[in-house]
CSV table of C-alpha atoms in Angstrom, one decimal:
chain,number,residue,atom,x,y,z
A,1,MET,CA,81.9,-19.6,-48.7
A,2,PRO,CA,83.5,-17.9,-51.6
A,3,LYS,CA,84.2,-14.1,-51.3
A,4,ARG,CA,82.2,-11.9,-53.7
A,5,THR,CA,84.3,-10.1,-56.2
A,6,LEU,CA,84.2,-6.4,-56.8
A,7,PRO,CA,81.8,-6.6,-59.9
A,8,GLN,CA,79.6,-8.9,-57.7
A,9,LYS,CA,79.4,-6.3,-54.8
A,10,ALA,CA,78.6,-3.6,-57.4
A,11,GLN,CA,75.9,-5.6,-58.8
A,12,GLN,CA,74.4,-6.3,-55.3
A,13,LEU,CA,74.4,-2.7,-54.5
A,14,SER,CA,72.7,-1.8,-57.7
A,15,LYS,CA,70.0,-4.2,-56.9
A,16,ARG,CA,69.6,-2.7,-53.6
A,17,ILE,CA,69.5,0.9,-54.8
A,18,THR,CA,66.9,-0.1,-57.6
A,19,ARG,CA,64.6,-1.7,-54.9
A,20,SER,CA,64.8,1.4,-52.7
A,21,GLN,CA,64.1,3.5,-55.7
A,22,SER,CA,61.1,1.4,-56.4
A,23,ARG,CA,59.7,1.6,-52.9
A,24,THR,CA,60.3,5.5,-53.1
A,25,LEU,CA,58.4,5.7,-56.3
A,26,ALA,CA,55.6,3.6,-54.9
A,27,PHE,CA,55.3,5.6,-51.8
A,28,GLU,CA,55.4,8.9,-53.9
A,29,ARG,CA,52.5,7.5,-56.0
A,30,ARG,CA,50.5,6.8,-53.1
A,31,LEU,CA,51.1,10.2,-51.5
A,32,THR,CA,50.2,11.8,-54.9
A,33,ASN,CA,46.7,9.7,-54.9
A,34,PHE,CA,46.3,10.8,-51.3
A,35,ILE,CA,46.6,14.4,-52.2
A,36,THR,CA,44.4,14.2,-55.2
A,37,THR,CA,41.5,12.3,-53.4
A,38,LEU,CA,41.8,14.7,-50.2
A,39,HIS,CA,41.9,17.8,-52.2
A,40,ASN,CA,38.6,16.8,-54.1
A,41,ARG,CA,37.0,16.3,-50.7
A,42,ILE,CA,38.2,19.6,-48.8
A,43,LYS,CA,38.0,22.0,-51.8
A,44,LEU,CA,34.9,24.4,-51.8
A,45,GLN,CA,32.0,22.2,-53.0
A,46,ASP,CA,29.5,24.9,-54.0
A,47,ASN,CA,29.0,25.8,-57.7
A,48,ALA,CA,30.9,28.6,-59.2
A,49,LYS,CA,27.8,30.9,-59.3
A,50,ASP,CA,26.8,30.5,-55.8
A,51,LEU,CA,30.3,31.1,-54.5
A,52,ASP,CA,30.4,34.2,-56.8
A,53,ASN,CA,27.3,35.7,-55.3
A,54,HIS,CA,28.6,35.0,-51.8
A,55,GLN,CA,31.9,36.7,-52.2
A,56,ARG,CA,30.1,39.6,-53.9
A,57,TYR,CA,27.7,40.0,-51.0
A,58,VAL,CA,30.7,39.9,-48.4
A,59,HIS,CA,32.8,42.2,-50.6
A,60,ASP,CA,30.1,44.8,-51.2
A,61,THR,CA,28.9,44.8,-47.5
A,62,VAL,CA,32.6,45.6,-46.6
A,63,GLN,CA,32.8,48.3,-49.3
A,64,THR,CA,29.5,49.7,-48.0
A,65,ILE,CA,31.1,50.0,-44.3
A,66,CYS,CA,34.2,51.4,-45.6
A,67,ASN,CA,32.4,54.2,-47.7
A,68,LYS,CA,30.4,55.1,-44.4
A,69,LEU,CA,33.6,55.2,-42.6
A,70,GLY,CA,34.8,57.9,-45.0
A,71,GLU,CA,31.7,59.9,-44.9
A,72,GLN,CA,31.5,60.0,-41.0
A,73,PHE,CA,35.3,60.3,-40.5
A,74,PRO,CA,37.1,62.0,-43.4
A,75,THR,CA,40.5,61.2,-41.6
A,76,PHE,CA,39.8,57.6,-42.3
A,77,LYS,CA,38.7,57.8,-45.8
A,78,ILE,CA,40.1,55.0,-48.0
A,79,GLN,CA,42.0,55.2,-51.3
A,80,ASP,CA,39.8,55.3,-54.6
A,81,CYS,CA,41.3,51.8,-55.4
A,82,GLY,CA,38.7,50.6,-52.9
A,83,ILE,CA,39.3,47.6,-50.7
A,84,LEU,CA,41.9,44.9,-51.7
A,85,PRO,CA,40.9,41.3,-51.7
A,86,ASN,CA,43.4,39.1,-50.0
A,87,GLY,CA,43.8,35.8,-48.1
A,88,SER,CA,43.0,32.2,-49.0
A,89,TYR,CA,39.6,32.6,-50.7
A,90,TYR,CA,40.9,35.0,-53.3
A,91,HIS,CA,44.2,33.0,-53.7
A,92,LYS,CA,42.1,29.7,-54.4
A,93,THR,CA,43.5,27.8,-51.3
A,94,LYS,CA,40.3,28.1,-49.3
A,95,ILE,CA,39.2,24.7,-47.8
A,96,LEU,CA,35.8,23.1,-46.7
A,97,LYS,CA,33.6,26.3,-46.6
A,98,ALA,CA,33.7,30.0,-47.8
A,99,ASP,CA,33.6,31.1,-44.2
A,100,GLU,CA,36.5,33.4,-44.0
A,101,PHE,CA,37.5,36.5,-46.0
A,102,ASP,CA,40.3,38.9,-45.9
A,103,TYR,CA,40.8,42.6,-47.2
A,104,LEU,CA,43.4,44.9,-47.0
A,105,ILE,CA,41.9,48.7,-46.3
A,106,PRO,CA,44.2,51.0,-47.8
A,107,LEU,CA,43.9,54.6,-46.0
A,108,ALA,CA,44.0,57.5,-48.2
A,109,LEU,CA,45.9,59.2,-45.5
A,110,ALA,CA,49.0,57.6,-47.2
A,111,LEU,CA,48.5,60.0,-50.1
A,112,ASP,CA,48.7,63.1,-47.8
A,113,LYS,CA,51.5,65.3,-48.6
A,114,ASP,CA,51.8,66.0,-44.8
A,115,VAL,CA,52.5,62.3,-44.2
A,116,ALA,CA,55.6,60.5,-44.6
A,117,ILE,CA,56.4,56.6,-44.3
A,118,GLN,CA,60.0,56.3,-43.1
A,119,HIS,CA,62.1,53.3,-43.0
A,120,LYS,CA,63.5,52.4,-39.5
A,121,SER,CA,65.0,49.1,-40.7
A,122,ILE,CA,64.4,46.8,-43.8
A,123,THR,CA,60.8,45.9,-42.4
A,124,LYS,CA,60.1,48.3,-39.6
A,125,LEU,CA,58.5,51.6,-40.6
A,126,GLU,CA,57.4,54.9,-39.0
A,127,VAL,CA,54.4,57.0,-40.2
A,128,ASP,CA,55.2,60.7,-39.6
A,129,ILE,CA,52.5,63.5,-39.5
A,130,LEU,CA,54.3,66.5,-40.6
A,131,SER,CA,51.5,69.1,-40.2
A,132,ASP,CA,50.3,70.4,-37.0
A,133,THR,CA,46.9,70.9,-38.6
A,134,LEU,CA,46.7,67.3,-39.6
A,135,ILE,CA,47.6,66.3,-36.0
A,136,ASP,CA,44.9,68.4,-34.7
A,137,VAL,CA,42.6,66.8,-37.2
A,138,MET,CA,43.6,63.3,-36.3
A,139,ASN,CA,43.4,64.0,-32.5
A,140,ALA,CA,40.0,65.7,-32.8
A,141,THR,CA,38.6,62.6,-34.8
A,142,CYS,CA,39.9,60.2,-32.1
A,143,SER,CA,38.7,62.3,-29.3
A,144,GLU,CA,35.2,62.0,-30.9
A,145,LEU,CA,35.3,58.3,-30.6
A,146,LYS,CA,35.9,58.5,-26.8
A,147,THR,CA,38.9,56.1,-26.8
A,148,VAL,CA,41.5,57.4,-24.6
A,149,LYS,CA,43.9,54.4,-24.1
A,150,ILE,CA,46.5,55.7,-26.4
A,151,ASN,CA,47.3,59.2,-28.0
A,152,ALA,CA,46.0,59.4,-31.5
A,153,VAL,CA,49.2,61.3,-32.7
A,154,LYS,CA,52.2,61.7,-30.2
A,155,ASP,CA,55.3,63.6,-31.2
A,156,GLY,CA,54.2,63.6,-34.7
A,157,LYS,CA,54.1,59.8,-35.1
A,158,LEU,CA,51.0,57.9,-36.0
A,159,PRO,CA,51.1,54.8,-33.6
A,160,VAL,CA,49.9,51.2,-34.5
A,161,GLY,CA,47.3,51.7,-32.0
A,162,ILE,CA,45.3,53.7,-34.3
A,163,THR,CA,43.4,50.3,-35.1
A,164,LYS,CA,41.6,50.8,-31.7
A,165,TYR,CA,40.2,54.0,-33.1
A,166,LEU,CA,39.3,52.3,-36.4
A,167,ARG,CA,37.3,49.7,-34.7
A,168,LYS,CA,35.4,52.1,-32.8
A,169,ALA,CA,34.6,54.1,-35.8
A,170,ILE,CA,33.6,51.0,-37.6
A,171,ALA,CA,31.2,50.3,-34.8
A,172,LYS,CA,29.6,53.7,-35.0
A,173,CYS,CA,29.3,53.3,-39.0
A,174,LEU,CA,27.6,49.9,-38.3
A,175,THR,CA,25.1,51.4,-36.1
A,176,ILE,CA,24.3,54.4,-38.6
A,177,LEU,CA,23.8,51.9,-41.4
A,178,HIS,CA,21.5,49.7,-39.2
A,179,HIS,CA,19.4,52.8,-38.7
A,180,GLU,CA,19.5,53.6,-42.3
A,181,GLY,CA,18.2,50.1,-42.9
A,182,LYS,CA,21.1,49.1,-45.0
A,183,LEU,CA,22.2,46.1,-42.8
A,184,ASP,CA,21.0,44.4,-39.6
A,185,TYR,CA,23.7,45.2,-37.0
A,186,LYS,CA,23.5,42.9,-33.9
A,187,GLY,CA,26.2,44.6,-31.9
A,188,GLU,CA,29.4,43.6,-30.7
A,189,THR,CA,30.5,40.1,-29.5
A,190,ASP,CA,33.7,38.3,-28.3
A,191,MET,CA,34.6,36.1,-31.1
A,192,ARG,CA,37.5,34.3,-29.5
A,193,ASP,CA,34.9,32.1,-27.8
A,194,ASP,CA,32.1,30.8,-29.8
A,195,SER,CA,31.9,27.3,-28.2
A,196,SER,CA,28.2,27.6,-28.1
A,197,GLY,CA,28.0,28.3,-31.9
A,198,LYS,CA,25.9,31.3,-31.1
A,199,SER,CA,27.2,33.1,-34.1
A,200,GLU,CA,25.9,30.2,-36.5
A,201,MET,CA,22.4,31.5,-35.4
A,202,LEU,CA,22.9,34.7,-37.3
A,203,LEU,CA,20.0,35.3,-39.6
A,204,ASP,CA,20.1,36.4,-43.4
A,205,LYS,CA,22.3,39.8,-43.6
A,206,GLN,CA,23.0,40.1,-40.0
A,207,ILE,CA,26.3,41.2,-38.9
A,208,GLU,CA,28.4,41.5,-35.7
A,209,LEU,CA,31.6,43.2,-34.6
A,210,ASP,CA,34.2,41.6,-32.6
A,211,THR,CA,35.1,43.1,-29.1
A,212,GLY,CA,38.6,43.1,-29.7
A,213,LEU,CA,41.3,43.1,-32.6
A,214,HIS,CA,42.2,40.1,-34.4
A,215,GLY,CA,45.9,40.6,-34.8
A,216,PRO,CA,46.1,44.1,-36.7
A,217,CYS,CA,42.6,43.6,-38.1
A,218,VAL,CA,39.1,44.6,-37.2
A,219,ARG,CA,37.0,41.7,-37.5
A,220,LEU,CA,33.4,41.2,-38.7
A,221,ARG,CA,31.2,38.4,-38.7
A,222,LEU,CA,28.2,38.2,-41.2
A,223,SER,CA,25.8,36.0,-42.6
A,224,GLY,CA,26.0,35.6,-46.4
A,225,PRO,CA,24.1,33.6,-48.9
A,226,LEU,CA,26.0,30.3,-48.4
A,227,CYS,CA,27.0,30.5,-44.7
A,228,VAL,CA,28.3,32.6,-41.7
A,229,ALA,CA,31.6,34.3,-42.6
A,230,ASP,CA,34.4,35.9,-40.5
A,231,VAL,CA,35.8,38.9,-42.3
A,232,ASP,CA,39.1,40.5,-41.3
A,233,LEU,CA,39.8,44.2,-42.2
A,234,GLY,CA,43.4,44.9,-42.4
A,235,PHE,CA,43.8,48.8,-42.5
A,236,CYS,CA,47.0,49.8,-44.0
A,237,MET,CA,48.8,52.4,-45.9
A,238,ILE,CA,50.2,51.8,-49.4
A,239,ILE,CA,53.8,52.7,-49.6
A,240,PRO,CA,54.1,55.5,-52.4
A,241,LYS,CA,55.8,54.3,-55.6
A,242,SER,CA,56.2,50.7,-54.5
A,243,ASN,CA,53.8,49.1,-57.1
A,244,THR,CA,55.2,46.2,-59.2
A,245,ASN,CA,53.5,43.9,-61.8
A,246,GLY,CA,52.4,41.6,-59.1
A,247,GLY,CA,51.5,43.8,-56.4
A,248,CYS,CA,52.6,46.6,-54.0
A,249,TYR,CA,54.2,47.2,-50.7
A,250,VAL,CA,52.2,48.3,-47.8
A,251,ALA,CA,52.6,49.4,-44.2
A,252,LEU,CA,50.7,47.4,-41.6
A,253,PRO,CA,50.0,48.3,-37.9
A,254,ILE,CA,51.5,45.2,-36.2
A,255,GLN,CA,52.7,45.7,-32.6
A,256,PRO,CA,54.9,47.3,-31.8
A,257,ASN,CA,55.8,48.8,-35.2
A,258,TRP,CA,54.4,49.6,-38.6
A,259,VAL,CA,55.7,46.7,-40.6
A,260,LYS,CA,56.3,46.6,-44.4
A,261,SER,CA,54.6,43.7,-46.2
A,262,PHE,CA,53.9,42.8,-49.7
A,263,TYR,CA,50.3,42.7,-51.2
A,264,GLU,CA,50.1,40.2,-54.0
A,265,TYR,CA,47.2,40.8,-56.6
A,266,PRO,CA,45.0,37.7,-56.3
A,267,GLU,CA,44.9,37.6,-60.4
A,268,ASN,CA,48.7,37.3,-60.2
A,269,CYS,CA,48.9,34.6,-57.6
A,270,ARG,CA,52.5,33.0,-57.6
A,271,VAL,CA,51.8,29.7,-56.4
A,272,ASP,CA,50.7,27.4,-59.3
A,273,GLN,CA,47.8,25.1,-59.2
A,274,HIS,CA,50.0,22.0,-58.6
A,275,HIS,CA,51.4,23.8,-55.4
A,276,CYS,CA,48.1,25.3,-54.3
A,277,MET,CA,46.8,21.6,-53.8
A,278,ILE,CA,49.6,21.0,-51.5
A,279,VAL,CA,48.7,24.1,-49.5
A,280,MET,CA,45.3,22.9,-49.2
A,281,THR,CA,46.2,19.5,-48.1
A,282,LEU,CA,48.8,20.9,-45.4
A,283,LYS,CA,46.1,23.4,-44.1
A,284,TYR,CA,43.6,20.4,-43.5
A,285,MET,CA,46.2,18.2,-42.1
A,286,ILE,CA,47.3,20.9,-39.5
A,287,HIS,CA,43.6,21.7,-38.8
A,288,VAL,CA,42.8,17.9,-38.0
A,289,CYS,CA,46.1,17.4,-36.0
A,290,ASN,CA,45.8,20.6,-33.8
A,291,LYS,CA,41.9,20.5,-33.5
A,292,ASP,CA,41.9,24.5,-33.6
A,293,LEU,CA,44.6,24.8,-30.8
A,294,PRO,CA,47.3,27.7,-31.2
A,295,THR,CA,49.8,26.8,-33.8
A,296,CYS,CA,52.8,28.5,-35.7
A,297,TYR,CA,51.3,27.2,-39.0
A,298,SER,CA,49.1,30.0,-40.2
A,299,SER,CA,47.7,29.8,-43.7
A,300,PHE,CA,50.2,32.5,-44.6
A,301,ALA,CA,53.0,30.5,-43.1
A,302,ILE,CA,52.1,27.4,-45.0
A,303,THR,CA,51.7,29.2,-48.4
A,304,THR,CA,55.3,30.8,-47.8
A,305,ILE,CA,56.7,27.4,-47.2
A,306,VAL,CA,55.3,26.0,-50.2
A,307,HIS,CA,56.2,29.1,-52.3
A,308,ASN,CA,59.7,28.7,-51.3
A,309,HIS,CA,59.7,25.2,-52.3
A,310,GLN,CA,58.2,26.0,-55.6
A,311,ARG,CA,60.9,28.3,-56.5
A,312,LYS,CA,63.4,25.5,-56.0
A,313,CYS,CA,61.2,23.0,-57.8
A,314,ASN,CA,61.1,25.1,-60.8
A,315,MET,CA,64.9,25.7,-60.9
A,316,GLU,CA,66.8,24.4,-63.8
A,317,ASP,CA,68.7,21.9,-61.6
A,318,HIS,CA,65.5,20.2,-60.8
A,319,ALA,CA,64.6,19.7,-64.4
A,320,GLY,CA,65.6,16.1,-64.5
A,321,LYS,CA,63.7,15.3,-61.5
A,322,GLU,CA,60.0,14.3,-62.0
A,323,ARG,CA,57.6,16.6,-60.3
A,324,THR,CA,54.8,14.9,-58.7
A,325,LEU,CA,52.3,15.9,-55.8
A,326,GLY,CA,54.0,13.3,-53.8
A,327,ASN,CA,57.6,14.2,-54.4
A,328,CYS,CA,56.8,17.7,-53.6
A,329,LEU,CA,54.9,17.1,-50.4
A,330,ARG,CA,57.6,14.8,-49.2
A,331,ASP,CA,60.2,17.5,-49.7
A,332,ILE,CA,57.9,20.1,-48.1
A,333,ALA,CA,57.1,17.9,-45.1
A,334,ASN,CA,60.8,17.1,-44.4
A,335,PHE,CA,61.4,20.8,-44.4
A,336,MET,CA,58.5,21.5,-42.0
A,337,PHE,CA,59.9,18.9,-39.5
A,338,LYS,CA,63.3,20.8,-39.6
A,339,ILE,CA,62.1,24.3,-39.2
A,340,SER,CA,59.3,24.0,-36.5
A,341,GLY,CA,58.3,21.8,-33.6
A,342,LEU,CA,56.7,19.0,-35.4
A,343,LYS,CA,56.9,15.9,-33.3
A,344,GLU,CA,56.2,12.2,-34.3
A,345,HIS,CA,55.2,9.8,-31.5
A,346,GLY,CA,54.1,6.5,-33.0
A,347,ASN,CA,51.0,7.3,-35.1
A,348,THR,CA,50.6,10.9,-33.4
A,349,VAL,CA,51.8,14.1,-34.9
A,350,THR,CA,52.0,17.1,-32.5
A,351,VAL,CA,52.2,20.5,-34.1
A,352,GLY,CA,54.6,23.1,-32.5
A,353,ARG,CA,53.8,26.6,-31.5
A,354,LYS,CA,57.3,28.0,-32.1
A,355,TRP,CA,59.7,28.2,-35.0
A,356,GLU,CA,62.9,26.4,-34.4
A,357,ASN,CA,64.6,27.6,-37.6
A,358,ASP,CA,64.3,30.6,-39.8
A,359,LEU,CA,61.7,30.8,-42.8
A,360,PRO,CA,63.0,33.3,-45.4
A,361,ASN,CA,60.7,36.1,-46.5
A,362,ILE,CA,60.3,35.9,-50.3
A,363,ASP,CA,59.3,39.5,-51.0
A,364,ILE,CA,61.9,41.3,-48.7
A,365,LYS,CA,65.6,40.0,-49.2
A,366,ARG,CA,67.7,39.3,-46.1
A,367,VAL,CA,64.6,38.9,-43.9
A,368,ASN,CA,62.9,36.0,-42.2
A,369,LEU,CA,59.4,35.9,-41.6
A,370,PHE,CA,59.8,33.7,-38.4
């Protein structure tokens, strides 16, 4: 059998590369079709008017509660800017139902001349109360709420445990609003276990309060025009003079420290529509794979991963590469397998609960989210 010459070998290799590229392109086309089809099925199906009425009801209910909070407990008054819409609904990545809403609740306390937000590190903060008078007012307010698990203000520091007092204050405000006939408050319930679906039995305009905290948030559950919705209230302090064109920096009470985080205005959402479709696809896939078990892939984590990819995707050195949904999903999936405990066993994918590599924080340089 005659030996192949160098040109013949090169020609053979070229054919193999061409076939490989063709298979890759075909696979990416199938992925693109899959994402498009799935997105059309999992996006919110209600018409725009009904969705707007639903979110307005949720927003106005939360604003009413926060207004009452400021009336009853002036120490916990919120800033004039009002509640700040946040989360997947407002960033256009909510899937299946409009049953989850997130808001940041900026405390006016941050504007007090006797309050100073200090950096302990790049992301860790302290909230200092500089006036003995304000310390006495804070402690008197918390004493009124009869919650004694922590000191409201100790050594001039406002602890992250202030959220326990805020949850207690919200409970009192809900009771008052109920007696005023402004809402139908059904009391407190443990929202960690709703296997019986009892909360789906909430009637029109009824509302419940979670017995515990959901991370740093106070959680409500209310019956809106379209469905029952869980609502997370993330009390925070806007860091003075931190506003940018796209948002602002806030101090969040996340155990064991106050933590610096970036709030992005929903109207300035930095993830484009192309990549929002991938965020929604990944959220649904994780939801199906993990069957609501604990996972490191929160909605925020998925959005951060896709946002990191989008920045590279839009770089000049990617200009010659065709940007398709399939191509982007493949790159993102490869990255996800590298940074977390995703395991593949035949046709089964197991989603890990811990990160195995770093995920860069886009908004705070030299810091990883996980």
